[in-house]
Amino acid sequence: MDKWISMLRCHKISRSFLCMSGNCFVPTSEIIAVEETDLNKKQRNSGKWQKMAKLHAFTVYYVKKAQNHRWRCSDVTFWCVDEQLCNQWIQALKELLELQTRPKQLLVYINPYGGKRQGKRIYEQKVAPLFSLASISTDVFVTERANHAKDNLFEVNINKYDGVVCVGGDGMFSEVMHGLIGRMQKDSGIDQNNPKAPLVQCNIRIGIIPAGSTDCVCYSTVGISDPVTSALHIILGDSQPLDVSSVHHNNTFLKYTVSLLGYGFYGDVLKDSEKKRWMGPMRYDYSGFKTFLSHHCYEGTISFQPAKHTLGSPRDKDSCRTGCHICRQSEQQLAEQRKKCGLKHEEDEEEWKVIKGKFLAINAVNMSCACPRSPKGLSPAAHLADGSADLILVRKCSRFDFLRYLVRHTNQDDQFDFSFVDVYRVKSFQFTSKLLEDNESDVTDIGKKHFGQFCRDHPACCCNIANSTWNCDGETLDSSAIEVRVHCQLMKLFARGIEENHKEAVSNQSRVEQLL
Ligand SMILES: CCCCCCCCCCCCC/C=C/[C@@H](O)[C@H](COP(=O)(O)O)NC(C)=O
Ligand SMILES: Nc1ncnc2c1ncn2[C@@H]1O[C@H](COP(=O)(O)OP(=O)(O)O)[C@@H](O)[C@H]1O
Ligand SMILES: [Ca+2]
């Protein structure tokens, strides 16, 4: 009988922990749901139960943390002969759950064509059952065309929802983010075309269920690209602020970006890969190889304002982790700035640094851009919410050197430790391609007429006179002059940043245990 009445092992309940046995406990913030267990069902399945006294039971579903930031839903059932006691437990636990601020109503957009075209199946089989277990109601849209989700976000009654979930890749996330941020600015009468406009923060969180090709935003904010893990972060109501950069050209708003804004190599890879969508995520390997062989470099001018407000540097050894003190400090600065000037932007005429040159790649990243292809990312020490971006300039170099640089994205070696790579932490920057500069100064329009030709002065130098395009979070952006500004913590995700590795977490756990 003892075997069945594990309720006896359930010693103690406090406001923050449910202790289930001497060495196993679950923080209440990690309980997914509590349900009365349907014993009739179990009794029907097992004959020996019939002879026992009438039992009552409830099941606690909780987050079980596995290796590599992977989360799973686990459960434990507590049995009891006393119905009243059982109900008291259920009641007490439900009250504790009510105290947690968790999403109750979500708006879900599924891109059925992202990644390996599994978005719909992933949502239906892995995510929807968890949402229903956690009593979350959902309105689900399966998109029928690109920009469907974005357009819809301008029409829906957004206040009805506690969050928006997108099922897809970085491109789909970008679409939903544009819809939400755009909607917020429209509702507040803010003109997005003004690059200096102080944007209104977006308090409705976005959850990403990864079902795309790169899933860099998900991987960099959760530590793994796994639909169940992401669904559990949404259910627990996690919150991770995120920097967003705005991209403008001549007082016209072009795009927002949270992960990679890349010109040259990554722009060319994306442009070529769009023609190979049928290949699925493999298209990036194919186009990556092709672009690597073409070895085009582009000439232009970059000017930037260094981010002096933040303590970190792109060469730091420590990365941004859950509860990061550098991001917290930026949050405090932001709050103080708001107190001082309201929504107005501080007019800063801080110094601009100017760099001219020939580049194979210009990458601006608001976060590390870690993804399964590059587990440390393009800038391992970049922060999710410090109000800065890391600007990585890869100058013209040999194919062999560029390959060495690319390979370092995939291993532990320092990818900035090359004479042809410079990295700066910035709060804003501008880029103008040489071709545009020449056109603006009324020099003949050679580039446009002879697209694809190489530098006339140095035929062997591989410097392409055509412009590259920008890879803006997986969307192509055709503009040879852009102005970029980082907006500190403009939006929030259902995530908590990457947690310290498991070993440390376990040792913290046993420390808490001793305290109890
Ligand atoms: C020869 C060795 C080459 C190894 C290079 C490995 C580098 C991988 C770096 C990945 C870059 C991450 C930045 C994320 C970009 C996404 O926004 C974008 C779009 O992602 P999506 O397809 O929408 O999920 N994906 C790409 C590859 O441009
Ligand atoms: N129903 C649809 N049909 C075609 N394209 C779509 C649809 N829904 C969304 N999209 C677009 O598909 C693009 C890529 O989607 P994404 O989910 O990021 O997949 P991937 O990671 O494979 O690129 C996004 O730009 C998005 O706007
Ligand atoms: Ca940042």
XYZ file of C-alpha atoms and ligand atoms in Angstrom:
572
model
C 0.000 0.000 0.000
C 2.830 2.385 0.923
C 4.061 2.046 -2.584
C 0.922 3.695 -3.860
C 0.516 6.364 -1.275
C 3.400 8.527 -2.308
C 1.395 11.394 -0.868
C 3.137 10.525 2.380
C 6.382 11.551 0.810
C 5.007 14.945 0.081
C 6.306 16.667 3.161
C 6.156 20.315 2.835
C 4.785 23.120 0.746
C 6.066 26.641 0.982
C 5.306 29.685 -1.157
C 8.241 28.956 -3.396
C 8.947 25.239 -3.297
C 7.034 22.041 -3.414
C 9.208 19.418 -1.701
C 8.414 15.979 -2.944
C 10.931 13.887 -1.079
C 14.166 14.301 0.816
C 16.208 15.162 -2.231
C 13.732 16.228 -4.847
C 11.923 19.530 -4.990
C 10.301 21.746 -7.559
C 10.137 25.532 -7.340
C 6.463 26.479 -7.646
C 7.512 28.779 -10.459
C 8.356 25.615 -12.426
C 5.084 23.774 -11.875
C 3.191 23.563 -15.130
C -0.187 22.367 -13.863
C -1.927 20.493 -11.081
C -4.769 18.163 -11.910
C -7.026 15.825 -10.015
C -6.115 12.350 -11.258
C -8.845 10.317 -12.843
C -8.547 7.111 -10.830
C -11.427 5.412 -12.578
C -9.357 5.345 -15.705
C -6.385 3.825 -13.889
C -8.530 1.344 -11.980
C -10.135 0.168 -15.157
C -6.709 -0.582 -16.564
C -5.490 -2.538 -13.584
C -7.591 -5.283 -11.961
C -5.788 -5.338 -8.619
C -6.930 -1.827 -7.836
C -10.512 -2.949 -7.498
C -9.959 -4.536 -4.114
C -8.333 -1.506 -2.492
C -9.898 1.203 -0.407
C -11.108 4.175 -2.430
C -8.123 6.331 -3.236
C -7.863 9.946 -4.277
C -4.987 11.442 -6.154
C -3.637 14.487 -7.885
C -0.850 14.900 -10.412
C 1.702 17.686 -10.470
C 3.212 18.440 -13.877
C 6.528 20.228 -13.644
C 9.546 21.273 -15.660
C 12.372 18.796 -15.654
C 15.686 20.289 -16.740
C 17.820 17.984 -18.839
C 21.203 18.462 -20.519
C 22.001 21.369 -22.837
C 19.167 23.643 -21.668
C 16.542 21.140 -22.793
C 13.346 21.151 -20.742
C 10.749 18.437 -20.533
C 7.347 18.098 -18.880
C 7.514 15.522 -16.091
C 4.813 14.500 -13.638
C 4.362 12.936 -10.268
C 1.108 11.605 -8.807
C 0.274 11.825 -5.132
C -2.206 9.375 -3.652
C -4.337 9.680 -0.566
C -7.263 7.939 1.151
C -8.605 11.183 2.550
C -10.573 13.026 -0.111
C -10.648 16.269 1.819
C -6.888 16.313 2.282
C -6.404 15.609 -1.393
C -8.665 18.515 -2.345
C -6.878 20.803 0.063
C -3.612 20.009 -1.651
C -5.053 20.655 -5.090
C -6.558 23.921 -3.893
C -3.337 25.085 -2.216
C -1.261 24.314 -5.280
C -3.716 26.000 -7.643
C -3.648 29.096 -5.472
C 0.133 29.107 -5.658
C -0.047 28.841 -9.431
C -2.519 31.722 -9.564
C 0.096 33.892 -7.872
C 2.461 33.365 -10.802
C 1.856 35.823 -13.626
C 1.419 33.496 -16.547
C -0.139 33.891 -19.965
C -3.747 32.772 -20.201
C -4.655 33.809 -23.719
C -2.222 33.574 -26.631
C -2.327 34.481 -30.299
C -0.459 31.895 -32.378
C 0.869 32.271 -35.938
C 2.194 29.198 -37.740
C 4.299 29.408 -40.890
C 3.585 26.058 -42.562
C 6.433 26.570 -45.050
C 9.323 27.442 -42.672
C 12.343 25.152 -42.261
C 11.430 21.563 -43.070
C 7.730 22.503 -43.427
C 6.913 20.907 -40.092
C 5.523 23.990 -38.328
C 1.914 22.817 -38.219
C 2.793 19.292 -37.054
C 5.236 20.577 -34.427
C 2.590 22.906 -33.024
C -0.226 20.383 -33.021
C 1.755 17.445 -31.637
C 4.241 19.026 -29.270
C 2.977 22.436 -28.230
C -0.834 22.530 -28.260
C -1.182 19.643 -25.733
C 1.116 21.491 -23.293
C -0.806 24.757 -23.689
C -4.020 22.916 -23.037
C -2.543 21.189 -19.964
C -1.575 24.621 -18.643
C -5.139 25.897 -19.347
C -3.917 28.436 -21.899
C -6.484 29.354 -24.548
C -5.235 30.099 -28.011
C -6.362 31.671 -31.266
C -4.350 29.923 -33.973
C -3.649 31.277 -37.474
C -1.863 29.208 -40.094
C -0.433 31.783 -42.493
C -1.313 31.601 -46.177
C 1.288 34.023 -47.512
C 4.312 36.027 -46.436
C 3.325 39.057 -44.296
C -0.019 37.492 -43.423
C 0.857 37.455 -39.702
C 2.269 40.982 -39.811
C -0.812 42.427 -41.520
C -3.106 40.547 -39.165
C -1.362 42.026 -36.132
C -2.492 45.493 -37.250
C -6.128 44.358 -37.234
C -6.625 42.087 -34.210
C -7.795 43.201 -30.806
C -4.326 42.873 -29.371
C -5.264 43.781 -25.792
C -7.127 40.528 -25.532
C -3.862 38.578 -25.527
C -1.073 38.032 -23.012
C 1.377 37.204 -25.753
C 1.970 36.290 -29.371
C 3.559 33.004 -30.387
C 5.231 32.439 -33.731
C 5.943 28.981 -35.054
C 8.701 29.252 -37.656
C 12.235 30.547 -38.146
C 13.981 33.872 -37.780
C 12.140 35.297 -40.808
C 8.775 34.439 -39.300
C 9.820 35.881 -35.942
C 10.924 39.039 -37.708
C 7.526 39.301 -39.376
C 5.646 39.000 -36.082
C 8.020 41.438 -34.395
C 7.428 44.010 -37.169
C 3.698 43.567 -36.751
C 3.810 44.081 -32.990
C 6.303 46.940 -32.844
C 4.633 48.620 -35.849
C 1.219 48.289 -34.235
C 2.499 49.767 -30.949
C 3.974 52.798 -32.744
C 0.858 53.303 -34.850
C -1.398 53.174 -31.784
C 0.855 55.717 -30.047
C 1.069 58.060 -33.047
C 4.814 57.560 -33.544
C 6.257 58.035 -37.005
C 8.537 55.076 -37.725
C 10.094 56.963 -40.638
C 11.808 59.335 -38.271
C 15.087 57.596 -37.369
C 15.350 59.660 -34.176
C 11.798 58.971 -32.990
C 11.712 57.533 -29.475
C 9.932 54.235 -29.983
C 7.312 52.931 -27.584
C 8.280 49.719 -25.794
C 6.284 46.682 -26.673
C 5.000 44.959 -23.552
C 3.241 42.074 -25.220
C 5.765 39.249 -25.183
C 6.603 37.070 -28.177
C 7.219 33.355 -27.827
C 9.188 31.528 -30.504
C 8.475 27.893 -31.270
C 11.465 27.021 -33.457
C 10.451 25.486 -36.770
C 12.732 27.316 -39.176
C 16.121 26.872 -40.790
C 18.497 28.744 -38.470
C 16.362 29.615 -35.426
C 19.084 31.907 -34.161
C 16.824 34.139 -32.023
C 15.406 31.130 -30.221
C 18.797 29.447 -29.721
C 20.466 32.647 -28.501
C 17.735 33.424 -25.959
C 16.935 29.918 -24.687
C 20.169 28.004 -25.321
C 18.582 25.348 -27.500
C 16.316 25.181 -30.471
C 13.642 22.813 -29.197
C 9.861 23.323 -29.502
C 8.942 21.674 -26.164
C 11.523 23.707 -24.227
C 10.241 26.919 -25.810
C 6.609 26.003 -25.098
C 7.500 25.476 -21.421
C 9.217 28.881 -21.205
C 6.026 30.410 -22.602
C 3.824 28.522 -20.114
C 5.933 29.633 -17.128
C 5.607 33.217 -18.364
C 9.345 33.887 -18.614
C 10.397 37.322 -19.703
C 13.557 38.379 -21.500
C 13.963 41.951 -22.734
C 15.588 42.341 -26.118
C 17.378 45.147 -27.948
C 15.968 45.975 -31.363
C 17.756 48.043 -34.009
C 15.906 50.199 -36.498
C 17.204 50.481 -40.059
C 16.488 53.624 -42.103
C 17.469 55.082 -45.445
C 16.947 58.790 -46.159
C 14.328 59.253 -43.458
C 12.446 56.189 -44.614
C 11.959 53.269 -42.280
C 13.191 49.985 -43.757
C 13.273 47.268 -41.075
C 13.896 46.289 -37.500
C 16.518 43.708 -36.612
C 17.303 41.722 -33.460
C 19.884 39.217 -34.613
C 22.063 39.602 -37.713
C 22.227 42.568 -40.026
C 24.867 41.446 -42.477
C 26.260 42.921 -45.708
C 28.614 41.127 -48.063
C 29.020 37.443 -47.187
C 25.818 36.856 -45.186
C 23.761 39.113 -47.471
C 24.970 37.194 -50.524
C 24.377 33.807 -48.867
C 20.792 34.770 -48.070
C 20.078 36.199 -51.514
C 21.348 33.084 -53.248
C 19.648 30.719 -50.787
C 16.211 32.279 -51.339
C 16.261 30.760 -54.853
C 16.916 27.353 -53.292
C 14.130 27.290 -50.704
C 13.103 23.847 -51.904
C 16.345 22.505 -50.395
C 15.126 23.408 -46.884
C 17.743 24.353 -44.255
C 20.466 22.746 -46.440
C 20.175 25.726 -48.782
C 22.413 27.753 -46.464
C 25.227 25.179 -46.709
C 24.957 25.136 -50.507
C 24.803 28.922 -50.862
C 27.417 29.388 -48.131
C 29.879 27.273 -50.074
C 29.071 29.017 -53.360
C 29.391 32.479 -51.831
C 32.620 31.502 -50.128
C 34.076 30.498 -53.517
C 32.937 33.714 -55.204
C 34.902 35.687 -52.560
C 33.402 39.082 -53.340
C 34.461 42.102 -51.409
C 32.639 45.407 -51.231
C 33.894 48.908 -50.722
C 32.259 51.474 -48.511
C 32.301 53.762 -45.508
C 31.111 52.913 -42.033
C 30.642 55.472 -39.309
C 29.589 54.507 -35.815
C 29.035 55.795 -32.309
C 30.722 53.549 -29.726
C 28.470 52.300 -26.917
C 30.065 54.001 -23.935
C 27.133 53.432 -21.599
C 27.727 49.700 -21.218
C 30.415 48.004 -19.166
C 31.054 45.094 -21.501
C 33.272 44.665 -24.517
C 32.954 42.264 -27.484
C 36.239 40.608 -26.437
C 34.960 39.697 -22.953
C 35.366 36.096 -21.898
C 31.989 36.005 -20.102
C 28.794 35.693 -22.095
C 25.324 37.075 -21.438
C 23.465 34.662 -19.140
C 20.148 34.591 -17.239
C 20.015 37.613 -14.905
C 23.036 39.216 -16.661
C 24.310 42.166 -14.610
C 25.367 44.151 -17.677
C 21.848 43.995 -19.140
C 20.386 44.874 -15.717
C 22.584 47.918 -15.538
C 21.308 49.036 -18.957
C 17.751 48.505 -17.731
C 18.387 50.809 -14.779
C 19.968 53.442 -17.033
C 16.951 53.245 -19.299
C 14.561 53.715 -16.379
C 16.553 56.703 -15.114
C 16.653 58.229 -18.578
C 12.865 57.833 -18.863
C 12.387 59.527 -15.515
C 14.579 62.401 -16.641
C 13.352 62.997 -20.176
C 10.137 60.959 -20.474
C 9.954 59.350 -23.851
C 12.268 61.915 -25.424
C 15.597 60.646 -26.701
C 18.635 62.174 -25.176
C 20.115 64.303 -27.949
C 23.569 62.875 -28.122
C 26.151 64.366 -30.328
C 28.760 61.864 -29.264
C 31.774 61.270 -31.446
C 31.451 59.298 -34.671
C 34.288 57.077 -35.800
C 34.695 56.671 -39.541
C 36.209 53.657 -41.315
C 36.632 53.333 -45.053
C 37.714 50.149 -46.741
C 37.072 46.968 -48.665
C 35.150 44.350 -46.770
C 34.182 40.711 -47.244
C 31.556 41.001 -44.548
C 30.022 43.667 -42.371
C 27.997 42.067 -39.579
C 26.062 43.958 -36.953
C 24.634 41.700 -34.268
C 22.350 42.666 -31.381
C 22.856 39.299 -29.726
C 25.430 36.496 -29.960
C 23.605 34.912 -32.952
C 24.337 31.469 -31.582
C 22.537 28.727 -33.505
C 23.035 25.000 -34.045
C 25.453 25.792 -36.917
C 27.490 28.109 -34.716
C 26.955 27.306 -31.024
C 28.937 30.334 -29.755
C 27.555 32.632 -32.423
C 28.993 35.468 -34.464
C 29.796 37.520 -31.365
C 29.915 35.239 -28.324
C 30.024 38.088 -25.769
C 27.175 40.171 -27.229
C 24.325 40.983 -24.832
C 20.618 40.468 -25.344
C 19.507 43.662 -23.660
C 22.384 46.093 -23.076
C 21.352 48.677 -25.672
C 24.280 47.938 -27.975
C 25.207 45.929 -31.032
C 28.545 44.410 -31.989
C 29.806 45.653 -35.336
C 32.136 43.123 -36.933
C 34.179 44.241 -39.918
C 35.906 41.538 -41.927
C 38.294 43.293 -44.247
C 39.432 41.985 -47.565
C 41.675 38.968 -47.036
C 42.623 35.755 -48.827
C 40.130 32.929 -49.291
C 42.186 30.822 -46.927
C 42.077 33.457 -44.184
C 38.339 33.950 -44.655
C 37.856 30.202 -44.320
C 39.863 30.264 -41.072
C 37.560 33.021 -39.845
C 34.405 31.072 -40.781
C 35.652 27.865 -39.213
C 36.157 29.720 -35.926
C 32.384 30.299 -35.831
C 32.070 26.616 -35.248
C 34.849 25.937 -32.725
C 36.118 27.378 -29.449
C 38.856 29.594 -30.920
C 38.598 33.386 -30.819
C 37.081 34.567 -34.102
C 38.181 38.159 -33.507
C 41.840 37.260 -33.167
C 42.732 38.060 -36.791
C 44.461 41.126 -38.194
C 41.700 41.505 -40.822
C 38.801 41.397 -38.323
C 37.765 44.395 -36.209
C 34.937 44.438 -33.721
C 33.294 47.416 -32.000
C 30.428 47.697 -29.556
C 28.173 50.432 -30.935
C 24.864 52.151 -30.273
C 24.371 53.364 -33.824
C 26.091 53.184 -37.190
C 25.773 54.154 -40.817
C 27.021 52.481 -43.949
C 27.308 53.832 -47.479
C 28.648 51.739 -50.320
C 31.394 53.226 -52.458
C 29.179 52.877 -55.480
C 26.534 55.085 -53.961
C 29.091 57.610 -52.759
C 30.436 57.784 -56.318
C 26.940 58.132 -57.764
C 26.057 60.828 -55.298
C 29.119 62.763 -56.257
C 27.950 62.466 -59.857
C 30.585 60.080 -61.044
C 29.342 57.846 -63.895
C 26.897 55.122 -62.962
C 29.194 52.288 -63.971
C 28.093 49.802 -61.365
C 24.437 49.742 -62.261
C 25.124 49.299 -65.963
C 27.753 46.623 -65.540
C 26.317 44.630 -62.667
C 28.576 41.788 -61.656
C 31.783 43.249 -63.041
C 34.868 43.675 -60.958
C 36.926 46.642 -59.910
C 38.267 48.322 -63.046
C 41.371 49.650 -61.379
C 42.459 46.267 -60.074
C 40.918 43.477 -62.173
C 42.491 40.808 -59.982
C 41.288 42.121 -56.668
C 37.827 40.492 -56.683
C 36.253 43.711 -55.479
C 32.744 43.641 -56.837
C 31.501 46.951 -58.184
C 27.923 45.880 -57.744
C 26.377 46.337 -54.328
C 25.689 43.488 -51.983
C 22.388 43.260 -50.135
C 21.672 43.141 -46.417
C 20.636 40.031 -44.561
C 18.265 41.477 -41.993
C 17.264 38.619 -39.634
C 16.889 36.365 -42.673
C 15.080 38.916 -44.869
C 16.790 40.551 -47.829
C 17.126 44.302 -47.734
C 18.233 46.151 -50.854
C 19.823 49.359 -49.785
C 23.357 50.513 -50.246
C 23.074 53.212 -47.602
C 21.569 52.592 -44.207
C 21.364 54.222 -40.824
C 21.045 51.881 -37.835
C 20.141 52.714 -34.244
C 19.897 50.313 -31.288
C 16.755 50.701 -29.150
C 17.528 49.302 -25.715
C 15.027 46.631 -24.575
C 12.321 47.633 -27.051
C 10.563 44.288 -26.772
C 10.295 41.156 -24.646
C 10.351 37.444 -25.312
C 8.947 34.496 -23.382
C 12.458 33.360 -22.458
C 14.970 33.883 -19.654
C 18.287 34.055 -21.486
C 20.714 31.145 -21.401
C 21.006 29.585 -17.958
C 24.393 28.785 -16.414
C 25.438 25.287 -17.257
C 23.771 22.349 -15.590
C 26.594 21.515 -13.134
C 26.392 24.963 -11.579
C 22.600 24.814 -11.510
C 22.703 21.514 -9.646
C 25.141 22.810 -7.066
C 22.905 25.875 -6.538
C 19.986 23.540 -6.113
C 21.655 21.558 -3.336
C 22.549 24.802 -1.609
C 18.867 25.770 -1.592
C 18.047 22.310 -0.297
C 20.321 22.756 2.685
C 18.568 26.003 3.444
C 15.150 24.395 3.525
C 32.947 26.850 -44.245
C 32.423 26.865 -42.849
C 31.231 27.733 -42.779
C 30.660 27.754 -41.394
C 29.836 28.951 -41.209
C 28.940 28.784 -40.032
C 28.377 30.086 -39.700
C 26.960 30.011 -39.292
C 26.530 31.345 -38.869
C 25.084 31.468 -38.769
C 24.646 32.903 -38.761
C 23.618 33.124 -37.766
C 22.904 34.397 -37.993
C 21.441 34.160 -38.235
C 20.866 34.473 -39.379
C 19.396 34.190 -39.619
O 18.659 35.344 -39.333
C 19.200 33.827 -41.078
C 17.748 33.448 -41.341
O 17.345 32.366 -40.569
P 15.979 31.522 -40.892
O 16.234 30.784 -42.150
O 14.855 32.492 -41.064
O 15.762 30.615 -39.697
N 20.057 32.722 -41.390
C 21.128 32.837 -42.177
C 21.999 31.636 -42.343
O 21.401 33.839 -42.762
N 2.206 30.896 -45.637
C 3.347 31.399 -46.081
N 3.757 31.222 -47.358
C 4.946 31.696 -47.777
N 5.802 32.403 -47.008
C 5.455 32.607 -45.732
C 4.227 32.122 -45.201
N 4.158 32.472 -43.894
C 5.284 33.164 -43.626
N 6.071 33.258 -44.714
C 7.397 33.894 -44.858
O 8.390 32.875 -44.933
C 9.648 33.438 -44.605
C 10.579 32.448 -43.975
O 9.992 31.870 -42.890
P 10.759 31.199 -41.681
O 9.694 30.672 -40.781
O 11.719 32.132 -41.098
O 11.479 29.945 -42.336
P 13.019 29.691 -42.645
O 13.726 29.626 -41.337
O 13.042 28.363 -43.340
O 13.511 30.800 -43.491
C 9.329 34.605 -43.710
O 9.863 35.733 -44.305
C 7.827 34.712 -43.666
O 7.425 36.050 -43.846
Ca 22.664 43.940 -27.421
